Amino acid sequence: MLRIFEEIVDLDLPLGSGIHTLIAQIPNNLKLEGRLYKLQDPKSQFELIRSVLELAADHAESEQIHLILFPESSVPNSHLGQITEIVEEKLPGNTVVIFGLEHIMLSQFAALLEHYMDEENEFIEQFKQDMSMEDVAKPVNSCVTIIKERKGRLRYFFTAKTHPFAGEESVDHISDLYRGKALFLFRCAPVTFNFMPLICFDYVYRDSDHSNIMAIMEKANDLYFQQKQQLDMLAVIQCNPKPEHKVFRDVATGFYGEYLFKSPGVRDAITVFVNSSAETLLEGTKGKNTFGHSSIVCGIKHKLPRIKLSEFRTDDFFGSPVSRLRFSSGTRLYFCKLFPHHETDPRSSRAMVKVTGVYLISSENEWERISGDDLLMGIRDDESDSIYFY
């Protein structure tokens, strides 16, 4: 059974003026090596990630980036220490960085928990009990959340994917992906902003007995009825050749639709899907891959203005009770502002999401901002017809 652990973090995010968010839609090149999917050029991948973090660090204080989101499996384990050093030395306080690690063994995952996490707690205790019954060489697909609190304290949190995609499964249970059994719910103080990171199928996983998304909704409802708070954001990191798959639409419909029961704990939540870009190479994928198309989804009561530009557009995810900002498929950086409490503060925007900039990559990992004229060209034909349901 999935457990959700609450963590209070010292973050003072500017809810009224918008939370600056950077969605890094970058490519992965993953190949199966033994039992692990590994990045084929870890040095180049690290340099790419470094360029994104340095671009975020160079923003003026008035335009500070508060949330930096990378795709699933996008960070090489061999360079994790260097990435944490960049966060510590260059990024300001009140910053959250969420990314996926390439596959590592369960023994390596345990070592990371021991090295980076603050102290003994329920999460680590549960993991140790679970690990005692597992093969330490099992693959782990993990998500890392680094929180640099407002006074500069760094906190690290690791979670393991609860459900594998087809390439991570094995007919031999002993060789199957390690399945995580816990997620984190981060509750910011002194502001009221609550968010959770998930790894792709964490969002849609269900079996005959329970559903991840239902567990999240029930936790959010408890938060609402007991403390009059709610879940403000889900960050779903992906390396997904089928981000438009029907099952994701179905879950979004249930999450926001309130067809079966009222769910005030999530009805105003923003869901950010961060996928790897169209240049991704994933061994074992077949057919027409559609990597890319990261998106931001909110409930239909927060309907976004109709727009159709070269790099993004809004829609309702094929008739779902949602409003979706859908990005293009290429390697891009999308800078956005999120206004989770926009209805309660008359000084803030009436839209829940605003795009403030789009960057494309040039040679030598240099990022160039796309001009307004280029954005206004309209969506390209190859983008307008690229949604596939499987």
Coordinates of C-alpha atoms in Angstrom, one line a residue:
M1 CA 0.0 0.0 0.0
L2 CA 1.3 3.4 -1.0
R3 CA 2.2 5.7 1.9
I4 CA 2.4 9.5 1.6
F5 CA 4.8 11.3 4.0
E6 CA 4.4 14.9 4.8
E7 CA 7.4 17.2 5.0
I8 CA 7.3 20.8 6.2
V9 CA 9.8 22.9 4.2
D10 CA 10.9 26.5 4.8
L11 CA 9.9 28.1 1.5
D12 CA 8.5 31.6 1.0
L13 CA 7.1 31.5 -2.5
P14 CA 5.5 34.6 -4.1
L15 CA 2.0 33.2 -4.7
G16 CA 0.4 36.6 -5.5
S17 CA 2.9 37.6 -8.1
G18 CA 3.3 34.1 -9.5
I19 CA 5.7 31.2 -9.0
H20 CA 8.4 31.3 -11.7
T21 CA 8.7 27.8 -13.1
L22 CA 11.2 26.4 -15.6
I23 CA 10.2 23.3 -17.5
A24 CA 13.3 21.8 -19.1
Q25 CA 12.1 19.6 -22.0
I26 CA 15.5 18.1 -22.9
P27 CA 16.4 14.8 -24.6
N28 CA 17.5 11.5 -23.1
N29 CA 19.6 8.8 -24.8
L30 CA 18.9 5.7 -22.8
K31 CA 20.2 2.2 -23.6
L32 CA 19.7 -1.0 -21.7
E33 CA 22.9 -2.2 -20.1
G34 CA 22.4 -5.4 -18.3
R35 CA 19.4 -4.7 -16.1
L36 CA 19.7 -0.9 -16.1
Y37 CA 18.7 1.8 -18.6
K38 CA 21.7 4.1 -18.7
L39 CA 22.5 7.5 -20.3
Q40 CA 24.9 6.9 -23.2
D41 CA 26.9 10.1 -22.9
P42 CA 26.7 11.2 -19.2
K43 CA 29.3 14.0 -19.6
S44 CA 27.3 15.7 -22.4
Q45 CA 24.1 15.2 -20.5
F46 CA 25.6 16.8 -17.4
E47 CA 26.8 19.8 -19.5
L48 CA 23.3 20.3 -20.9
I49 CA 21.8 20.2 -17.4
R50 CA 24.5 22.6 -16.1
S51 CA 23.6 25.0 -18.9
V52 CA 20.0 25.0 -17.7
L53 CA 20.8 25.5 -14.1
E54 CA 23.2 28.4 -14.9
L55 CA 20.6 30.1 -17.1
A56 CA 18.2 29.9 -14.2
A57 CA 20.8 31.2 -11.8
D58 CA 21.5 34.2 -14.0
H59 CA 18.0 35.5 -13.8
A60 CA 17.6 38.8 -12.0
E61 CA 16.4 38.6 -8.3
S62 CA 13.0 40.1 -9.3
E63 CA 12.6 37.3 -11.8
Q64 CA 14.0 34.4 -9.7
I65 CA 13.1 30.9 -10.9
H66 CA 11.5 29.0 -8.0
L67 CA 10.7 25.7 -9.6
I68 CA 13.1 23.9 -12.0
L69 CA 11.8 20.7 -13.4
F70 CA 13.7 18.1 -15.5
P71 CA 12.4 14.9 -17.1
E72 CA 12.5 11.3 -15.8
S73 CA 15.9 9.5 -16.1
S74 CA 17.6 12.7 -17.3
V75 CA 20.5 13.0 -14.8
P76 CA 23.5 10.7 -14.8
N77 CA 24.2 9.2 -11.4
S78 CA 28.0 9.8 -11.9
H79 CA 27.4 13.6 -12.0
L80 CA 24.8 13.9 -9.2
G81 CA 27.4 15.4 -6.8
Q82 CA 28.3 18.1 -9.3
I83 CA 24.7 19.0 -9.8
T84 CA 24.1 19.3 -6.1
E85 CA 27.2 21.6 -5.9
I86 CA 25.7 23.9 -8.6
V87 CA 22.4 24.1 -6.7
E88 CA 24.3 24.9 -3.5
E89 CA 26.7 27.5 -4.9
K90 CA 24.7 29.2 -7.7
L91 CA 21.0 29.0 -7.0
P92 CA 19.4 31.3 -4.5
G93 CA 17.2 30.3 -1.6
N94 CA 13.5 29.5 -2.2
T95 CA 14.4 27.2 -5.1
V96 CA 13.1 23.7 -5.8
V97 CA 14.8 21.4 -8.3
I98 CA 13.1 18.2 -9.4
F99 CA 14.7 15.6 -11.7
G100 CA 14.9 11.9 -12.5
L101 CA 18.0 9.8 -12.1
E102 CA 19.0 7.2 -14.7
H103 CA 18.6 3.6 -13.4
I104 CA 20.7 2.7 -10.4
M105 CA 20.9 -0.5 -8.3
L106 CA 18.9 -0.7 -5.1
S107 CA 22.1 -0.8 -3.1
Q108 CA 23.1 2.5 -4.7
F109 CA 19.7 4.0 -4.0
A110 CA 20.1 3.1 -0.3
A111 CA 23.5 4.7 -0.3
L112 CA 22.1 7.9 -1.7
L113 CA 19.4 8.0 1.1
E114 CA 22.1 7.5 3.7
H115 CA 24.4 10.2 2.3
Y116 CA 21.9 13.0 1.4
M117 CA 18.8 12.7 3.5
D118 CA 18.8 14.7 6.8
E119 CA 18.1 12.2 9.5
E120 CA 16.4 8.9 10.4
N121 CA 12.7 9.3 9.7
E122 CA 9.7 7.1 9.0
F123 CA 10.4 7.1 5.2
I124 CA 13.9 5.7 5.7
E125 CA 12.8 3.2 8.3
Q126 CA 10.1 1.9 6.0
F127 CA 12.6 1.7 3.1
K128 CA 15.1 -0.3 5.2
Q129 CA 12.4 -2.8 6.2
D130 CA 11.4 -3.2 2.6
M131 CA 14.9 -3.4 1.3
S132 CA 15.7 -6.3 3.6
M133 CA 13.4 -8.5 1.5
E134 CA 14.7 -7.3 -1.9
D135 CA 17.6 -8.1 -4.3
V136 CA 20.1 -5.3 -3.8
A137 CA 21.0 -5.4 -7.5
K138 CA 17.4 -4.6 -8.6
P139 CA 17.1 -1.6 -10.9
V140 CA 15.6 1.6 -9.3
N141 CA 14.0 4.4 -11.3
S142 CA 14.2 7.4 -8.9
C143 CA 13.1 11.0 -8.5
V144 CA 15.3 13.5 -6.7
T145 CA 13.8 16.7 -5.1
I146 CA 16.4 19.3 -3.9
I147 CA 14.9 22.1 -1.9
K148 CA 17.0 25.1 -1.1
E149 CA 15.1 26.7 1.7
R150 CA 14.9 30.5 2.1
K151 CA 17.8 30.7 4.5
G152 CA 20.0 28.5 2.3
R153 CA 19.6 25.1 3.9
L154 CA 19.7 22.3 1.4
R155 CA 17.4 19.3 1.8
Y156 CA 17.3 16.2 -0.4
F157 CA 14.5 13.8 -0.9
F158 CA 14.5 10.6 -3.0
T159 CA 11.6 8.4 -4.1
A160 CA 11.5 5.3 -6.2
K161 CA 9.0 4.7 -9.1
T162 CA 6.0 2.7 -8.0
H163 CA 5.3 1.1 -11.3
P164 CA 7.5 0.2 -14.3
F165 CA 6.9 0.9 -18.0
A166 CA 7.1 -2.1 -20.3
G167 CA 10.9 -1.9 -20.8
E168 CA 11.5 -1.9 -17.0
E169 CA 9.4 -5.1 -16.4
S170 CA 10.7 -8.6 -16.5
V171 CA 9.0 -12.0 -16.7
D172 CA 11.3 -13.0 -13.9
H173 CA 10.0 -11.2 -10.8
I174 CA 13.5 -11.2 -9.2
S175 CA 14.8 -9.1 -12.1
D176 CA 11.9 -6.7 -12.1
L177 CA 12.2 -3.0 -11.3
Y178 CA 12.1 -2.2 -7.6
R179 CA 8.7 -0.7 -6.8
G180 CA 8.6 2.2 -4.4
K181 CA 5.9 2.3 -1.8
A182 CA 6.1 5.9 -0.7
L183 CA 5.7 9.5 -2.0
F184 CA 6.4 12.9 -0.4
L185 CA 3.9 15.7 0.1
F186 CA 5.8 18.9 0.6
R187 CA 4.1 21.6 2.7
C188 CA 5.6 25.1 2.5
A189 CA 5.8 27.5 5.4
P190 CA 5.4 30.4 6.0
V191 CA 3.3 30.4 2.8
T192 CA 0.6 27.9 2.1
F193 CA 1.7 25.9 -1.0
N194 CA 1.6 22.1 -1.1
F195 CA 3.1 20.0 -3.9
M196 CA 4.1 16.5 -4.8
P197 CA 6.6 15.1 -7.3
L198 CA 5.7 11.9 -9.2
I199 CA 7.5 9.7 -11.8
C200 CA 5.3 9.2 -14.9
F201 CA 3.4 6.0 -14.1
D202 CA 3.2 6.9 -10.4
Y203 CA 0.3 9.1 -11.7
V204 CA -1.7 6.4 -13.5
Y205 CA -0.8 3.2 -11.5
R206 CA -3.6 1.2 -10.2
D207 CA -4.4 -2.5 -9.4
S208 CA -7.4 -4.4 -8.2
D209 CA -7.0 -3.1 -4.7
H210 CA -5.9 0.5 -4.9
S211 CA -4.9 3.5 -7.1
N212 CA -2.1 5.9 -6.6
I213 CA -4.1 8.9 -7.7
M214 CA -7.0 8.0 -5.4
A215 CA -4.5 7.8 -2.5
I216 CA -3.3 11.2 -3.4
M217 CA -6.8 12.6 -3.7
E218 CA -7.8 11.2 -0.3
K219 CA -4.7 12.7 1.3
A220 CA -5.5 16.0 -0.2
N221 CA -9.1 15.8 0.9
D222 CA -7.9 15.1 4.5
L223 CA -5.7 18.2 4.2
Y224 CA -8.7 20.2 3.1
F225 CA -11.2 19.1 5.7
Q226 CA -8.8 19.1 8.6
Q227 CA -6.8 22.2 7.9
K228 CA -8.6 24.0 5.0
Q229 CA -5.5 23.6 2.8
Q230 CA -5.2 21.7 -0.5
L231 CA -2.8 20.1 -2.9
D232 CA -1.6 23.0 -5.1
M233 CA 0.7 21.2 -7.6
L234 CA 1.6 17.8 -8.9
A235 CA 4.9 17.6 -10.8
V236 CA 4.9 14.5 -13.0
I237 CA 8.3 13.9 -14.6
Q238 CA 8.4 11.6 -17.7
C239 CA 10.5 10.0 -20.4
N240 CA 7.4 9.0 -22.2
P241 CA 7.0 8.2 -25.9
K242 CA 3.2 8.3 -25.5
P243 CA 2.4 11.4 -23.3
E244 CA -1.0 11.7 -25.0
H245 CA -1.9 8.1 -24.1
K246 CA -5.6 7.6 -23.3
V247 CA -4.9 6.4 -19.8
F248 CA -3.4 9.8 -18.9
R249 CA -6.4 11.5 -20.2
D250 CA -8.7 9.2 -18.3
V251 CA -6.8 9.8 -15.0
A252 CA -6.9 13.6 -15.5
T253 CA -10.6 13.3 -16.1
G254 CA -11.1 11.4 -12.9
F255 CA -8.7 13.7 -11.0
Y256 CA -10.5 16.9 -12.0
G257 CA -14.0 15.7 -12.9
E258 CA -15.4 14.9 -9.4
Y259 CA -17.8 12.4 -11.1
L260 CA -17.7 9.9 -8.3
F261 CA -17.3 12.1 -5.2
K262 CA -16.4 15.6 -4.3
S263 CA -12.6 16.2 -4.1
P264 CA -12.1 19.8 -2.9
G265 CA -8.5 18.9 -1.9
V266 CA -7.4 18.7 -5.6
R267 CA -10.0 20.7 -7.6
D268 CA -7.7 23.8 -7.7
A269 CA -4.4 21.8 -8.2
I270 CA -2.1 22.5 -11.1
T271 CA -0.6 19.4 -12.8
V272 CA 2.7 19.9 -14.6
F273 CA 3.8 17.1 -16.9
V274 CA 7.5 17.4 -17.8
N275 CA 8.5 15.1 -20.6
S276 CA 11.8 14.5 -22.5
S277 CA 12.0 16.1 -25.9
A278 CA 11.5 14.6 -29.4
E279 CA 15.2 14.0 -29.8
T280 CA 15.0 11.3 -27.1
L281 CA 16.4 7.8 -27.9
L282 CA 15.0 5.0 -25.8
E283 CA 16.0 1.5 -26.6
G284 CA 13.0 -0.8 -27.0
T285 CA 10.5 1.8 -28.1
K286 CA 8.7 1.0 -31.4
G287 CA 6.6 2.7 -33.9
K288 CA 6.1 6.5 -34.2
N289 CA 7.5 8.0 -31.0
T290 CA 5.9 11.2 -29.7
F291 CA 8.3 12.3 -27.0
G292 CA 7.9 15.9 -25.9
H293 CA 4.6 17.8 -25.5
S294 CA 5.1 18.6 -21.9
S295 CA 2.0 20.3 -20.5
I296 CA 0.3 22.1 -17.7
V297 CA -3.2 21.0 -16.7
C298 CA -5.8 22.6 -14.4
G299 CA -9.5 22.1 -13.8
I300 CA -12.1 23.5 -16.2
K301 CA -13.2 26.2 -13.8
H302 CA -9.7 27.7 -14.3
K303 CA -10.1 27.7 -18.1
L304 CA -7.1 29.2 -19.8
P305 CA -7.5 31.7 -22.7
R306 CA -7.7 30.1 -26.2
I307 CA -4.3 30.4 -27.9
K308 CA -2.5 28.6 -30.7
L309 CA 1.1 29.6 -31.3
S310 CA 4.1 27.9 -32.8
E311 CA 5.4 26.6 -29.4
F312 CA 2.3 26.0 -27.4
R313 CA -1.5 26.0 -27.5
T314 CA -4.4 25.5 -25.1
D315 CA -7.1 22.8 -25.4
D316 CA -9.3 20.5 -23.3
F317 CA -7.4 17.2 -23.8
F318 CA -10.0 15.8 -26.1
G319 CA -13.1 16.7 -24.1
S320 CA -11.8 16.2 -20.6
P321 CA -13.0 18.5 -17.8
V322 CA -9.6 20.3 -17.9
S323 CA -7.9 23.2 -19.4
R324 CA -4.5 22.3 -20.8
L325 CA -1.5 24.3 -21.9
R326 CA 0.3 21.9 -24.4
F327 CA 3.8 22.5 -25.5
S328 CA 5.6 21.5 -28.7
S329 CA 7.9 18.4 -29.0
G330 CA 11.4 19.9 -29.6
T331 CA 14.2 20.5 -27.1
R332 CA 13.0 23.7 -25.3
L333 CA 13.0 25.5 -22.0
Y334 CA 9.6 26.8 -21.1
F335 CA 9.4 29.6 -18.5
C336 CA 6.0 30.0 -16.9
K337 CA 4.4 31.7 -14.0
L338 CA 1.9 29.7 -11.9
F339 CA -0.9 31.4 -10.0
P340 CA -2.4 28.7 -7.8
H341 CA -4.4 31.1 -5.6
H342 CA -5.3 33.5 -8.4
E343 CA -9.0 33.6 -7.5
T344 CA -8.4 34.7 -3.9
D345 CA -6.1 37.6 -4.6
P346 CA -7.6 40.4 -6.8
R347 CA -4.1 41.8 -7.4
S348 CA -2.9 38.7 -9.2
S349 CA -3.6 37.5 -12.7
R350 CA -7.0 36.0 -13.5
A351 CA -5.2 33.2 -15.5
M352 CA -3.8 30.3 -13.5
V353 CA -0.7 30.0 -15.9
K354 CA 1.3 32.4 -18.0
V355 CA 4.1 31.6 -20.4
T356 CA 6.9 34.2 -19.9
G357 CA 9.5 32.9 -22.3
V358 CA 10.5 30.0 -24.6
Y359 CA 14.2 29.1 -25.3
L360 CA 15.7 26.8 -27.9
I361 CA 19.2 25.4 -27.8
S362 CA 22.0 26.4 -30.2
S363 CA 25.6 25.1 -30.5
E364 CA 27.7 24.6 -27.3
N365 CA 24.6 24.4 -25.1
E366 CA 23.8 28.0 -25.5
W367 CA 20.1 28.9 -25.0
E368 CA 18.4 31.6 -27.2
R369 CA 15.0 33.1 -26.4
I370 CA 12.5 32.7 -29.2
S371 CA 11.2 36.1 -30.3
G372 CA 7.6 37.1 -30.1
D373 CA 7.3 37.3 -33.9
D374 CA 8.4 33.6 -34.1
L375 CA 5.9 32.6 -31.5
L376 CA 3.1 34.4 -33.4
M377 CA 3.7 32.4 -36.6
G378 CA 1.1 29.9 -35.4
I379 CA 1.3 26.2 -34.7
R380 CA 3.0 24.1 -37.4
D381 CA 1.1 21.5 -39.3
D382 CA 3.3 18.7 -38.0
E383 CA 2.5 19.8 -34.4
S384 CA -1.2 20.2 -34.9
D385 CA -1.8 16.5 -35.9
S386 CA 0.7 14.8 -33.6
I387 CA -1.6 13.6 -30.9
Y388 CA -2.0 9.8 -30.8
F389 CA -4.1 7.6 -28.6
Y390 CA -3.0 4.0 -28.0

